[in-house]
Short mmCIF file of C-alpha atoms and ligand atoms in Angstrom, two decimals:
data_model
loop_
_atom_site.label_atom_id
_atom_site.label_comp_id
_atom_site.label_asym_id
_atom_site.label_seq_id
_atom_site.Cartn_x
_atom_site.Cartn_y
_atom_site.Cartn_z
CA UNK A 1 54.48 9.25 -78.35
CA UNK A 2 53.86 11.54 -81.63
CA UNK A 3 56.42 12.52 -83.32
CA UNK A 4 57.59 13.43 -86.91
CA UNK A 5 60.23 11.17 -88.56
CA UNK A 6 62.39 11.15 -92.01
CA UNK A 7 61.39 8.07 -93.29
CA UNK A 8 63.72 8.04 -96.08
CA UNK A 9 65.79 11.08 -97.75
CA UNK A 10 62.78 13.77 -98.74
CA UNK A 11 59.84 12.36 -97.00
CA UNK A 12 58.86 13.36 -93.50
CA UNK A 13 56.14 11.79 -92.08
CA UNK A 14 53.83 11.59 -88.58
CA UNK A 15 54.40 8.84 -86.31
CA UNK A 16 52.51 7.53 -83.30
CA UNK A 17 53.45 4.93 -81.14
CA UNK A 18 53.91 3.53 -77.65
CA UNK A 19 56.97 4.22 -75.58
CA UNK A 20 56.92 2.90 -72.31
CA UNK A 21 59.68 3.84 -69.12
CA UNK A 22 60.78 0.14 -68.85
CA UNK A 23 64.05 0.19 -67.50
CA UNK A 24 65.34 1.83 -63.77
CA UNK A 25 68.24 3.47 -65.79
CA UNK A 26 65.99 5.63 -68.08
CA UNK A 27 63.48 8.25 -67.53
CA UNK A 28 60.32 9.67 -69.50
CA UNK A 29 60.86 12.84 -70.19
CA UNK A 30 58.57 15.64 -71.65
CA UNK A 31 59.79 17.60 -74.70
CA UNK A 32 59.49 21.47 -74.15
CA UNK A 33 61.53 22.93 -76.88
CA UNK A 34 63.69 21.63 -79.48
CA UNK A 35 66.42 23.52 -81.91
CA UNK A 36 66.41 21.98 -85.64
CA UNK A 37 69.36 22.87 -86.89
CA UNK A 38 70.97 22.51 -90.63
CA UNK A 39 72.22 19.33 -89.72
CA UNK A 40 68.50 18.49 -89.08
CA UNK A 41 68.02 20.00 -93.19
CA UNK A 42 70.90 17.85 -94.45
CA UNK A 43 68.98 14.31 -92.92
CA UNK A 44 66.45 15.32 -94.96
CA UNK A 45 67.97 15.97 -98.01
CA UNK A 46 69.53 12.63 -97.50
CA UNK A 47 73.05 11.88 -95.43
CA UNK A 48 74.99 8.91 -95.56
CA UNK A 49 76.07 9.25 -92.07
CA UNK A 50 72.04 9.01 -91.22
CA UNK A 51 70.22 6.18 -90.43
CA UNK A 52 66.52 5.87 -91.33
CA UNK A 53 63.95 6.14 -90.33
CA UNK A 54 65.06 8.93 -87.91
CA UNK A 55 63.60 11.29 -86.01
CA UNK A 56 64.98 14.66 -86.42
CA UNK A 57 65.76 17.13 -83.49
CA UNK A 58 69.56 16.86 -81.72
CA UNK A 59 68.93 19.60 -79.44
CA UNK A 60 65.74 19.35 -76.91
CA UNK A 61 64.61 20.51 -73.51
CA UNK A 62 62.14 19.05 -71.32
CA UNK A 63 60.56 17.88 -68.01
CA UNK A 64 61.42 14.19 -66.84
CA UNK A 65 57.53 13.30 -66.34
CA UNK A 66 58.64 9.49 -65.26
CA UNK A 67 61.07 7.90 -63.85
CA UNK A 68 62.22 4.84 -61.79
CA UNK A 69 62.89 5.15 -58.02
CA UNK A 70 66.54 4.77 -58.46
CA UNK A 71 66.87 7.47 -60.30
CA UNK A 72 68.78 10.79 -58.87
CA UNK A 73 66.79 13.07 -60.87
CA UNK A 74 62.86 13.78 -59.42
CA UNK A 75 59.59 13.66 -61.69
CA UNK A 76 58.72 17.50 -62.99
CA UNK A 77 62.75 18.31 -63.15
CA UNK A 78 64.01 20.61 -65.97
CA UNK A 79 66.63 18.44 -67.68
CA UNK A 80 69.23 18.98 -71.18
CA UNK A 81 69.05 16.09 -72.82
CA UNK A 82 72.68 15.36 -74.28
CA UNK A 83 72.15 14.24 -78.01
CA UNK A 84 75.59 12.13 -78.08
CA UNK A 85 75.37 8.96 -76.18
CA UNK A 86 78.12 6.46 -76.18
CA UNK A 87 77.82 2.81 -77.86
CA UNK A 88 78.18 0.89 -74.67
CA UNK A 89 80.34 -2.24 -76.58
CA UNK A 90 83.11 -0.99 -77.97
CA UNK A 91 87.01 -1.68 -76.57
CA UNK A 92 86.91 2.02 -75.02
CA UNK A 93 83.34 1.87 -73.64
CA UNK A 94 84.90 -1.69 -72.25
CA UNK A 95 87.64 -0.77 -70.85
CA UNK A 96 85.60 2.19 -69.30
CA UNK A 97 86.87 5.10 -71.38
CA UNK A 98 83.70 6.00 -72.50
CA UNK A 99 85.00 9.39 -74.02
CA UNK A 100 87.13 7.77 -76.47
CA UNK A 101 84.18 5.90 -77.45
CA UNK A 102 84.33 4.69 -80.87
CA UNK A 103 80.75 4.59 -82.43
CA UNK A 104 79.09 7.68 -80.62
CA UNK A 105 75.89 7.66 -81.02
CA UNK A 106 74.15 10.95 -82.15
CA UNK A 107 70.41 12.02 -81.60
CA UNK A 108 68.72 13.02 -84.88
CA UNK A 109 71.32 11.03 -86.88
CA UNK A 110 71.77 7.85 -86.44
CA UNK A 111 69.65 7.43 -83.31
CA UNK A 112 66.07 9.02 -83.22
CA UNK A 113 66.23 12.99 -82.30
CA UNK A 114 64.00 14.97 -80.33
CA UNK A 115 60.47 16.12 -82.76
CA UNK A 116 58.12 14.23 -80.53
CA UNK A 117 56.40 15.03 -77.65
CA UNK A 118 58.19 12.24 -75.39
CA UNK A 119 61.25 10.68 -75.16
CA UNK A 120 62.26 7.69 -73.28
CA UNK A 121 66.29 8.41 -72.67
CA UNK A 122 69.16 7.16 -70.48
CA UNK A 123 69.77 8.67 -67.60
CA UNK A 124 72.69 8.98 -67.78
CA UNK A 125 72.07 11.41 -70.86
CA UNK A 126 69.67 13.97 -68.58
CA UNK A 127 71.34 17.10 -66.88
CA UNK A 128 69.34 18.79 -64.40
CA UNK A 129 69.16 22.87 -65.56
CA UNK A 130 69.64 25.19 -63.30
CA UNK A 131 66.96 28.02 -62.44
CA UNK A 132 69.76 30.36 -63.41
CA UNK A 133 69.90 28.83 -67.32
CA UNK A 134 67.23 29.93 -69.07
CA UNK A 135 65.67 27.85 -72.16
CA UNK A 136 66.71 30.16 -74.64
CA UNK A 137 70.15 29.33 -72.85
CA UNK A 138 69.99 25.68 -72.59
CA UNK A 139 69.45 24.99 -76.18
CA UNK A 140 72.90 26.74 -76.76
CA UNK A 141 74.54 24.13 -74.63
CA UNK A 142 75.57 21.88 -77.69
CA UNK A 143 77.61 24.34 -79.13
CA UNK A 144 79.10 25.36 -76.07
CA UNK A 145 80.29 21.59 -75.72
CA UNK A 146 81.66 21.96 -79.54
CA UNK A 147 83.63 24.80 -78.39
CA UNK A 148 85.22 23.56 -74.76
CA UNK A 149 86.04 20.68 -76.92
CA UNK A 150 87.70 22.33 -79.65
CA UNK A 151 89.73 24.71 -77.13
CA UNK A 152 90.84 21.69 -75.10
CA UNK A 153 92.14 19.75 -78.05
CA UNK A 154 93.90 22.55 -79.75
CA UNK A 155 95.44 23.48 -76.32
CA UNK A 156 94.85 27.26 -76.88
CA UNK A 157 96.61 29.32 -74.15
CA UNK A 158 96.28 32.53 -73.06
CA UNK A 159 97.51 35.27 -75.42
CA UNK A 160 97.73 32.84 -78.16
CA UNK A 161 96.10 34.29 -81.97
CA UNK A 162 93.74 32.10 -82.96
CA UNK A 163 92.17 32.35 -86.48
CA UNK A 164 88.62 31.73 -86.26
CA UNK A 165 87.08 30.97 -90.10
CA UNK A 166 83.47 30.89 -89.83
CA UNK A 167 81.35 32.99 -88.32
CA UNK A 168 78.56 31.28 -87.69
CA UNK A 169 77.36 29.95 -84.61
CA UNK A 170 79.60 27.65 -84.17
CA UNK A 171 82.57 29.93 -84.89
CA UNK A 172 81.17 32.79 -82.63
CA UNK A 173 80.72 30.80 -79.85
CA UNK A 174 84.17 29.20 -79.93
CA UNK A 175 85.56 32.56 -80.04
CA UNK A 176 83.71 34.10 -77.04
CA UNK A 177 84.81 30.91 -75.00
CA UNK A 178 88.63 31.88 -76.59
CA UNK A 179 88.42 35.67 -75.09
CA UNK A 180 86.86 33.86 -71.69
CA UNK A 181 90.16 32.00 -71.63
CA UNK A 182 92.32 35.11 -72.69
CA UNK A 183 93.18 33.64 -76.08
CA UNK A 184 93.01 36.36 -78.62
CA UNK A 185 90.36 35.30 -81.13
CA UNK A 186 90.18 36.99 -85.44
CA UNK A 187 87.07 36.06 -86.71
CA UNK A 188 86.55 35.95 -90.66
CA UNK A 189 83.48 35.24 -92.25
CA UNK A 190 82.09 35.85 -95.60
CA UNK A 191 79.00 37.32 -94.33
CA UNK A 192 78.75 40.87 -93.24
CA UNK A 193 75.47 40.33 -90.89
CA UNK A 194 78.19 37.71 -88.93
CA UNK A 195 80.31 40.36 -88.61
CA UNK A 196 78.46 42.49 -87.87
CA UNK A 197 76.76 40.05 -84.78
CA UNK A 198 81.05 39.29 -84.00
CA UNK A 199 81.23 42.82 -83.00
CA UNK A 200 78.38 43.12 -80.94
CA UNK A 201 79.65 39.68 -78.99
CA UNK A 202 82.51 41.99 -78.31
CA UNK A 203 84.94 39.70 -80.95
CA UNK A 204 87.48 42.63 -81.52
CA UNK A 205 89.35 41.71 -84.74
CA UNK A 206 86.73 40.37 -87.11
CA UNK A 207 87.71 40.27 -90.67
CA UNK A 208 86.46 39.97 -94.05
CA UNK A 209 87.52 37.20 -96.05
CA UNK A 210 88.70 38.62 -99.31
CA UNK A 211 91.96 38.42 -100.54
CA UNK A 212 93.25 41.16 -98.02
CA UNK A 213 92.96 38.72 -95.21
CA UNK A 214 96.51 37.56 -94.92
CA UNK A 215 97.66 40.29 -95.06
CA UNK A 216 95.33 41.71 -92.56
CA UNK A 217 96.27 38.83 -90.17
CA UNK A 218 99.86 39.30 -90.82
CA UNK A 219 99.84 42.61 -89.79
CA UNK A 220 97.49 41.63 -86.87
CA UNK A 221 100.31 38.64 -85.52
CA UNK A 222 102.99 40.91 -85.90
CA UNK A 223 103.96 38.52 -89.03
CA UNK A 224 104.18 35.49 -86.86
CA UNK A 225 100.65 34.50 -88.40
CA UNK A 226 98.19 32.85 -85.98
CA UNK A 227 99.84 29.55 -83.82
CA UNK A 228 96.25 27.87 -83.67
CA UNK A 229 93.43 28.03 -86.44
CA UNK A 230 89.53 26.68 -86.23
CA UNK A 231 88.43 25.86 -89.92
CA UNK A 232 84.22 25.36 -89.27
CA UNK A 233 83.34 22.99 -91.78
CA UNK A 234 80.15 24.70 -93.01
CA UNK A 235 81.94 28.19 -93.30
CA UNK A 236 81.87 27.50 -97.25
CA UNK A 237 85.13 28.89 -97.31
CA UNK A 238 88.28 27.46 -99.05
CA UNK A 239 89.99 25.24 -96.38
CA UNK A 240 93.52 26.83 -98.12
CA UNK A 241 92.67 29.89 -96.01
CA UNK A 242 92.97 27.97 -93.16
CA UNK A 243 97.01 26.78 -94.19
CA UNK A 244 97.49 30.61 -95.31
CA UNK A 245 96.37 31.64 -91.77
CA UNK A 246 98.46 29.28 -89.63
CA UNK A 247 102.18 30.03 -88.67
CA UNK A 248 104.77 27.24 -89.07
CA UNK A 249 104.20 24.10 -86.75
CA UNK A 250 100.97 25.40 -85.76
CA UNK A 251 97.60 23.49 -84.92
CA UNK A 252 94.28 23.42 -87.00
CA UNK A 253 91.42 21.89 -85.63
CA UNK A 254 88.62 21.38 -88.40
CA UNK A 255 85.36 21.72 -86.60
CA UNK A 256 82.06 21.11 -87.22
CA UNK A 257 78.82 18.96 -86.52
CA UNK A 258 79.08 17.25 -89.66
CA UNK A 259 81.68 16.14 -91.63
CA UNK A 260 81.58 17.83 -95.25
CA UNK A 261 83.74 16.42 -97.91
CA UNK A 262 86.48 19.16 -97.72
CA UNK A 263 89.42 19.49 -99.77
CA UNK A 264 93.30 19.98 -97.75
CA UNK A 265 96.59 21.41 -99.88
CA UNK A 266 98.73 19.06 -98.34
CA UNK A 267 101.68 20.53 -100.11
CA UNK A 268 101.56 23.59 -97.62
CA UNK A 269 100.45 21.45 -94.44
CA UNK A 270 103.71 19.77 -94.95
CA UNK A 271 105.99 23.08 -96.05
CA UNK A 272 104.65 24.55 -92.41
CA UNK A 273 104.88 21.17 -90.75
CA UNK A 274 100.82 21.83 -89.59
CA UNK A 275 98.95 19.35 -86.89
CA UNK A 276 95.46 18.73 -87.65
CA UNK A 277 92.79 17.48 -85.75
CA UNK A 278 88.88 17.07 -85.73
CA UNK A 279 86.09 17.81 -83.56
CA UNK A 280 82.88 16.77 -84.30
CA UNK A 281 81.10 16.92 -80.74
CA UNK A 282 81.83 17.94 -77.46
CA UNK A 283 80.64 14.20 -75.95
CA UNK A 284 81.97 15.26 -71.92
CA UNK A 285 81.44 18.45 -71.47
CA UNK A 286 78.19 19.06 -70.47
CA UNK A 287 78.52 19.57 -66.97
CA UNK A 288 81.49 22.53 -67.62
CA UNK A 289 78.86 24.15 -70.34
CA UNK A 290 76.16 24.09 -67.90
CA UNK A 291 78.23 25.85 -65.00
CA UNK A 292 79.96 28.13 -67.58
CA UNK A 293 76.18 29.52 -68.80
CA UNK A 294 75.09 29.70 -64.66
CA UNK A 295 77.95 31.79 -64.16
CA UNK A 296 76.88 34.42 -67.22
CA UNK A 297 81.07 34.04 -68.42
CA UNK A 298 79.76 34.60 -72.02
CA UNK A 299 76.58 37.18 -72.95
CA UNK A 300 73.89 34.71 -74.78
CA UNK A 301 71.02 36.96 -75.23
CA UNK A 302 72.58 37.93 -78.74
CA UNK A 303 71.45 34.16 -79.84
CA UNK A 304 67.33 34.67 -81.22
CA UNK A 305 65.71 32.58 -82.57
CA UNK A 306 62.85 32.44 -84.61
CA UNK A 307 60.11 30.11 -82.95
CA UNK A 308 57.40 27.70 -84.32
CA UNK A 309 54.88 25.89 -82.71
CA UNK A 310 54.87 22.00 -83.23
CA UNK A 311 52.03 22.24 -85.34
CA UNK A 312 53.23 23.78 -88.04
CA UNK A 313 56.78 22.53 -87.89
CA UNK A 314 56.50 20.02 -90.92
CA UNK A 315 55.78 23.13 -93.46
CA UNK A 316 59.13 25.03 -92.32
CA UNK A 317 61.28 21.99 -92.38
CA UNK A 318 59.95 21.42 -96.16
CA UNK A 319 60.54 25.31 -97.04
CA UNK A 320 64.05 24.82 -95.73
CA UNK A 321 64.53 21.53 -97.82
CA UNK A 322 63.44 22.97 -100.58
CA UNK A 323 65.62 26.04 -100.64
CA UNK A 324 68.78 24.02 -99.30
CA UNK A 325 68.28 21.65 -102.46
CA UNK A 326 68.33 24.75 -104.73
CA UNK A 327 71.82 25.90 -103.23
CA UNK A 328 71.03 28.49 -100.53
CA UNK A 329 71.76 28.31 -97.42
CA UNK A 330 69.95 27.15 -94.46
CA UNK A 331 67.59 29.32 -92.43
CA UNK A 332 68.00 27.55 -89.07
CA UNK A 333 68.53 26.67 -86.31
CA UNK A 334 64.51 27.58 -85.40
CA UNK A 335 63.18 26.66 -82.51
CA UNK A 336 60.59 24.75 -81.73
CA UNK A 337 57.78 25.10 -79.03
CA UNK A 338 56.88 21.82 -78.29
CA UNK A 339 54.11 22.84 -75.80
ZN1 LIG B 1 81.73 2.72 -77.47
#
């Protein structure tokens, strides 16, 4: 296997070594394409939630090129490979509630990611794609997850306003998956260009954030103010938005692949007697993501990506380092063509 890992925070460096199909209940599989996203930046710039060395990459594609003889999926299949994997030992992995797991395991992070051109995984991780997802489809399938998961867990029912802050991917996708399940979505987001891409997803109330926002929203709820609220936790917006947002004894679900050190006014999460909750992953809903994308319920092609060969993949991960240290923003997710 070569591969690129982060040996320590800063330093990226080759890697070559063996990485045989040992086991019956793991396959060999082929990386095709991979997504780096910021969370891929962050490793580098040095995370304490990482372990090094690590190779970076949570999101991949490939082709299982070997396998044992028990298992269900065939050599030459197009698989996802799901980046969260569960720890196996602890009480809830035990007591075979695997979903409640309590050390999840996460590919890129604390586990090595997907930057090489094979990858020995479970498989129990692989999910066969589809000819009906595309690539450019497949590699969206972690954020679906992050989004059924969110919706489940803040319980958000049909005609219910949800306030949406972020509007990024993460907190795009969540609210097309909110107007799939009739939820009424208001997106706000800092960034006009997110807007902007909000209104072409068809995201119908999609506000600024300035200090007119309340208002806007109040007007919006008919003063009721919205009963469930996403706060995305890279949305570099003030979490007090999120309390301002949310009507008395609603729910606000802080979402996010990583966990930033935010900032809550507990004084007004207690005046409006608020329920919080957190979703970092979407660890069991692959399956629903994968049918959801088959069945075309939400338009993708508005996702694009700009796409680098493996080759030259070490360069753009620096550039984005480097500008990331100096305070801007990220320029991924990019994808990579591993082929
Ligand atoms: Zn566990």
């Amino acid at each position: 296997m070569i591969g690129l890992q982060i040996s320590q925070k800063g330093k990226l460096e080759k890697i070559n070594k063996m990485e045989m199909c040992e086991d019956a209940n793991s396959s060999k599989v082929k990386i095709t394409k991979v997504l780096l996203t910021p969370e891929d930046t962050r490793t580098l710039l040095g995370d304490d939630s990482a372990t090094y060395p690590v190779i970076p990459g949570r999101i991949a594609i490939g082709q299982i090129s070997d396998t044992s003889d028990f298992s269900y999926l065939e050599k030459g299949t197009r698989v996802y490979v799901n980046p969260i994997t569960n720890c196996g030992e602890c009480v809830q992995c035990l007591s075979s509630n695997s979903n409640l797991c309590t050390s999840l395991q996460t590919a890129g992070k604390n586990v090595n990611g997907f930057l090489r051109d094979f990858a020995v995984v479970k498989n129990s991780q692989l999910y066969f794609l589809p000819s009906l997802v595309k690539d450019s489809e497949a590699i969206l399938i972690d954020y679906i997850t992050l989004a059924l998961a969110t919706i489940d867990k803040l319980d958000i029912t049909k005609g219910e306003h949800v306030a949406v802050i972020g509007g990024g991917l993460v907190g795009l996708i969540t609210s097309m998956l909110i107007i799939y399940y009739q939820g009424v979505p208001i997106l706000i987001d800092g960034k006009e260009e997110n807007l902007d891409r909000a209104r072409l997803a068809g995201i119908y109330y999609n506000l600024f954030s300035d200090n007119k926002v309340e208002k806007e929203v109040s007007e919006l709820t008919g003063a009721h103010m919205a009963q469930k609220v996403i706060y995305v936790a890279d949305s570099n917006i003030n979490t007090d938005l999120a309390l301002k947002l949310a009507s008395y004894n609603a729910k606000v679900g802080f979402v996010g692949f990583s966990s930033p050190n935010l900032k809550v006014n507990f004084n007004v999460a207690m005046k409006k007697q608020l329920e919080f909750c957190c979703i970092t992953n979407g660890y069991g809903y692959t399956e629903q993501a994968i049918n959801l994308i088959a069945n075309k319920v939400i338009d993708l092609s508005l996702f694009k990506f700009n796409v680098v060969k493996y080759d030259n993949v070490e360069d753009e991960l620096f550039k984005d380092y480097e500008a990331f240290k100096d305070g801007e923003q990220s320029a991924f997710p990019l994808l990579v063509d591993m082929m």
